[in-house]
């Protein structure tokens, strides 16, 4: 129950164990085509260029930046946690200029500050932001931010590594241009793949670059010849065949449940966790409207040895929760309820384990109340 990787559904582990076939085998090409259609479903897009990059979420991030940005470009980067900082690093390594819009960790991206930055930098080509900040458990208003970009003739780059399948992601309705995700958060697949999708506008920009993409491996002009080649596919790299079986299975599971049902499940388990935490006097840090249901930022009560609590959870309950990062280190825990891991059994385990650990630390709370509070939420939503 950390910030990812989440628990992998056993069906997906079973898919990984299927025999490895060639990455140009007709059956495999059919599987690739199905993965594309399923990814279009979870991203809610008709984008032709929708595929999994053969590397983790960070490579999806890098693919968006290196393909869209050329030396000398200006990019407005919103930062309200760890991952916006990595976006800036990508921009400068592309030889481009990053204009930062900073918000406090734990707060959503302020769309008015972004509008002002766009006004002050009319030459800016791209607006980049994190939809679901895993370091702080915050969601930002992707629809408004993408619209700000397109209204001002800019492209948008959206990080939804933690958002996809946990909260609404609507690539076409937002008018987003380049969106990347990861497999090990709410898709509950193994780590190591990064689903991405690019709009027609983004593809035009990629096809009309003045300079070659600095990364050979991530150059989408080349990757497209393998993923977009219809019946004729050119070898680019050996696809991670078994990992793609796993992704296919995980996307089938999302489709079977239904996207809306998946978002509702994430929300229900988040509400049950919250109710239980509140009975222990613990509070969630993020404003209610901006909270991610799949990543809960819990403030640590005064005088508690937070590392000892996490240690006890791991040793006595076989349960991992996340520590705070950066400015929030030592101040918060991060409790993940992602994908297959977002279920009532995990919520109850986490609440009883935390109760136990906090009582051991000397906090005056009565055992058992947290689970009762969570159960009341489940009973009310039946
Ligand atoms: C996890 C994560 C990433 C990086 O994904 P990796 O698979 O670890 O490379 C990027 N952005 C966000 C918001 C994430 O949560």
mmCIF file with all atom_site columns, C-alpha atoms in Angstrom, residues 43-115:
data_model
loop_
_atom_site.group_PDB
_atom_site.id
_atom_site.type_symbol
_atom_site.label_atom_id
_atom_site.label_alt_id
_atom_site.label_comp_id
_atom_site.label_asym_id
_atom_site.label_entity_id
_atom_site.label_seq_id
_atom_site.pdbx_PDB_ins_code
_atom_site.Cartn_x
_atom_site.Cartn_y
_atom_site.Cartn_z
_atom_site.occupancy
_atom_site.B_iso_or_equiv
_atom_site.pdbx_formal_charge
_atom_site.auth_seq_id
_atom_site.auth_comp_id
_atom_site.auth_asym_id
_atom_site.auth_atom_id
_atom_site.pdbx_PDB_model_num
ATOM 1  C CA . UNK A 1 43  ? -7.139  6.964  -22.129 1.00 0.00 ? 43  UNK A CA 1
ATOM 2  C CA . UNK A 1 44  ? -10.563 7.779  -23.677 1.00 0.00 ? 44  UNK A CA 1
ATOM 3  C CA . UNK A 1 45  ? -9.036  8.754  -26.986 1.00 0.00 ? 45  UNK A CA 1
ATOM 4  C CA . UNK A 1 46  ? -9.216  8.006  -30.698 1.00 0.00 ? 46  UNK A CA 1
ATOM 5  C CA . UNK A 1 47  ? -5.528  8.928  -31.101 1.00 0.00 ? 47  UNK A CA 1
ATOM 6  C CA . UNK A 1 48  ? -3.877  6.608  -33.646 1.00 0.00 ? 48  UNK A CA 1
ATOM 7  C CA . UNK A 1 49  ? -0.497  7.019  -31.957 1.00 0.00 ? 49  UNK A CA 1
ATOM 8  C CA . UNK A 1 50  ? -1.320  5.195  -28.720 1.00 0.00 ? 50  UNK A CA 1
ATOM 9  C CA . UNK A 1 51  ? 1.118   2.552  -27.537 1.00 0.00 ? 51  UNK A CA 1
ATOM 10 C CA . UNK A 1 52  ? 3.169   1.305  -24.591 1.00 0.00 ? 52  UNK A CA 1
ATOM 11 C CA . UNK A 1 53  ? 6.793   2.461  -24.562 1.00 0.00 ? 53  UNK A CA 1
ATOM 12 C CA . UNK A 1 54  ? 9.034   -0.498 -23.671 1.00 0.00 ? 54  UNK A CA 1
ATOM 13 C CA . UNK A 1 55  ? 10.348  1.055  -20.454 1.00 0.00 ? 55  UNK A CA 1
ATOM 14 C CA . UNK A 1 56  ? 8.964   2.529  -17.211 1.00 0.00 ? 56  UNK A CA 1
ATOM 15 C CA . UNK A 1 57  ? 6.933   5.708  -16.722 1.00 0.00 ? 57  UNK A CA 1
ATOM 16 C CA . UNK A 1 58  ? 10.064  7.856  -16.681 1.00 0.00 ? 58  UNK A CA 1
ATOM 17 C CA . UNK A 1 59  ? 10.731  6.764  -20.268 1.00 0.00 ? 59  UNK A CA 1
ATOM 18 C CA . UNK A 1 60  ? 7.193   7.774  -21.237 1.00 0.00 ? 60  UNK A CA 1
ATOM 19 C CA . UNK A 1 61  ? 7.940   11.183 -19.750 1.00 0.00 ? 61  UNK A CA 1
ATOM 20 C CA . UNK A 1 62  ? 11.189  11.409 -21.669 1.00 0.00 ? 62  UNK A CA 1
ATOM 21 C CA . UNK A 1 63  ? 9.505   10.244 -24.902 1.00 0.00 ? 63  UNK A CA 1
ATOM 22 C CA . UNK A 1 64  ? 7.051   13.149 -24.692 1.00 0.00 ? 64  UNK A CA 1
ATOM 23 C CA . UNK A 1 65  ? 9.744   15.744 -24.094 1.00 0.00 ? 65  UNK A CA 1
ATOM 24 C CA . UNK A 1 66  ? 12.414  14.576 -26.538 1.00 0.00 ? 66  UNK A CA 1
ATOM 25 C CA . UNK A 1 67  ? 9.931   14.170 -29.386 1.00 0.00 ? 67  UNK A CA 1
ATOM 26 C CA . UNK A 1 68  ? 8.077   17.476 -28.999 1.00 0.00 ? 68  UNK A CA 1
ATOM 27 C CA . UNK A 1 69  ? 10.873  19.783 -27.922 1.00 0.00 ? 69  UNK A CA 1
ATOM 28 C CA . UNK A 1 70  ? 13.830  21.128 -29.831 1.00 0.00 ? 70  UNK A CA 1
ATOM 29 C CA . UNK A 1 71  ? 16.798  23.205 -28.665 1.00 0.00 ? 71  UNK A CA 1
ATOM 30 C CA . UNK A 1 72  ? 15.800  26.819 -28.008 1.00 0.00 ? 72  UNK A CA 1
ATOM 31 C CA . UNK A 1 73  ? 12.107  26.076 -27.379 1.00 0.00 ? 73  UNK A CA 1
ATOM 32 C CA . UNK A 1 74  ? 10.348  27.471 -24.302 1.00 0.00 ? 74  UNK A CA 1
ATOM 33 C CA . UNK A 1 75  ? 8.311   25.146 -22.092 1.00 0.00 ? 75  UNK A CA 1
ATOM 34 C CA . UNK A 1 76  ? 6.115   26.180 -19.172 1.00 0.00 ? 76  UNK A CA 1
ATOM 35 C CA . UNK A 1 77  ? 6.474   23.537 -16.456 1.00 0.00 ? 77  UNK A CA 1
ATOM 36 C CA . UNK A 1 78  ? 4.136   23.360 -13.474 1.00 0.00 ? 78  UNK A CA 1
ATOM 37 C CA . UNK A 1 79  ? 5.737   21.992 -10.324 1.00 0.00 ? 79  UNK A CA 1
ATOM 38 C CA . UNK A 1 80  ? 3.850   21.024 -7.163  1.00 0.00 ? 80  UNK A CA 1
ATOM 39 C CA . UNK A 1 81  ? 5.888   17.969 -6.179  1.00 0.00 ? 81  UNK A CA 1
ATOM 40 C CA . UNK A 1 82  ? 8.695   15.647 -7.243  1.00 0.00 ? 82  UNK A CA 1
ATOM 41 C CA . UNK A 1 83  ? 7.653   14.894 -10.795 1.00 0.00 ? 83  UNK A CA 1
ATOM 42 C CA . UNK A 1 84  ? 7.358   18.479 -12.057 1.00 0.00 ? 84  UNK A CA 1
ATOM 43 C CA . UNK A 1 85  ? 11.041  18.797 -11.098 1.00 0.00 ? 85  UNK A CA 1
ATOM 44 C CA . UNK A 1 86  ? 11.865  15.882 -13.361 1.00 0.00 ? 86  UNK A CA 1
ATOM 45 C CA . UNK A 1 87  ? 9.942   17.526 -16.194 1.00 0.00 ? 87  UNK A CA 1
ATOM 46 C CA . UNK A 1 88  ? 12.170  20.587 -15.816 1.00 0.00 ? 88  UNK A CA 1
ATOM 47 C CA . UNK A 1 89  ? 15.236  18.336 -15.961 1.00 0.00 ? 89  UNK A CA 1
ATOM 48 C CA . UNK A 1 90  ? 13.940  16.846 -19.232 1.00 0.00 ? 90  UNK A CA 1
ATOM 49 C CA . UNK A 1 91  ? 13.348  20.299 -20.728 1.00 0.00 ? 91  UNK A CA 1
ATOM 50 C CA . UNK A 1 92  ? 16.832  21.601 -19.950 1.00 0.00 ? 92  UNK A CA 1
ATOM 51 C CA . UNK A 1 93  ? 18.457  18.401 -21.226 1.00 0.00 ? 93  UNK A CA 1
ATOM 52 C CA . UNK A 1 94  ? 16.620  18.984 -24.530 1.00 0.00 ? 94  UNK A CA 1
ATOM 53 C CA . UNK A 1 95  ? 18.454  22.333 -24.743 1.00 0.00 ? 95  UNK A CA 1
ATOM 54 C CA . UNK A 1 96  ? 15.186  24.196 -24.160 1.00 0.00 ? 96  UNK A CA 1
ATOM 55 C CA . UNK A 1 97  ? 14.197  26.890 -21.698 1.00 0.00 ? 97  UNK A CA 1
ATOM 56 C CA . UNK A 1 98  ? 11.957  25.905 -18.740 1.00 0.00 ? 98  UNK A CA 1
ATOM 57 C CA . UNK A 1 99  ? 9.680   28.585 -17.277 1.00 0.00 ? 99  UNK A CA 1
ATOM 58 C CA . UNK A 1 100 ? 8.589   27.262 -13.872 1.00 0.00 ? 100 UNK A CA 1
ATOM 59 C CA . UNK A 1 101 ? 5.182   27.774 -12.280 1.00 0.00 ? 101 UNK A CA 1
ATOM 60 C CA . UNK A 1 102 ? 5.645   26.708 -8.661  1.00 0.00 ? 102 UNK A CA 1
ATOM 61 C CA . UNK A 1 103 ? 2.953   25.689 -6.213  1.00 0.00 ? 103 UNK A CA 1
ATOM 62 C CA . UNK A 1 104 ? 3.356   24.400 -2.660  1.00 0.00 ? 104 UNK A CA 1
ATOM 63 C CA . UNK A 1 105 ? 3.737   20.655 -2.232  1.00 0.00 ? 105 UNK A CA 1
ATOM 64 C CA . UNK A 1 106 ? 0.303   19.313 -1.310  1.00 0.00 ? 106 UNK A CA 1
ATOM 65 C CA . UNK A 1 107 ? -1.539  21.940 -3.388  1.00 0.00 ? 107 UNK A CA 1
ATOM 66 C CA . UNK A 1 108 ? -3.002  21.628 -6.889  1.00 0.00 ? 108 UNK A CA 1
ATOM 67 C CA . UNK A 1 109 ? -1.480  23.541 -9.814  1.00 0.00 ? 109 UNK A CA 1
ATOM 68 C CA . UNK A 1 110 ? -2.895  27.088 -9.710  1.00 0.00 ? 110 UNK A CA 1
ATOM 69 C CA . UNK A 1 111 ? -4.483  27.618 -13.144 1.00 0.00 ? 111 UNK A CA 1
ATOM 70 C CA . UNK A 1 112 ? -4.441  31.399 -12.746 1.00 0.00 ? 112 UNK A CA 1
ATOM 71 C CA . UNK A 1 113 ? -0.683  31.416 -12.247 1.00 0.00 ? 113 UNK A CA 1
ATOM 72 C CA . UNK A 1 114 ? -0.390  29.258 -15.365 1.00 0.00 ? 114 UNK A CA 1
ATOM 73 C CA . UNK A 1 115 ? -2.550  31.697 -17.366 1.00 0.00 ? 115 UNK A CA 1
#
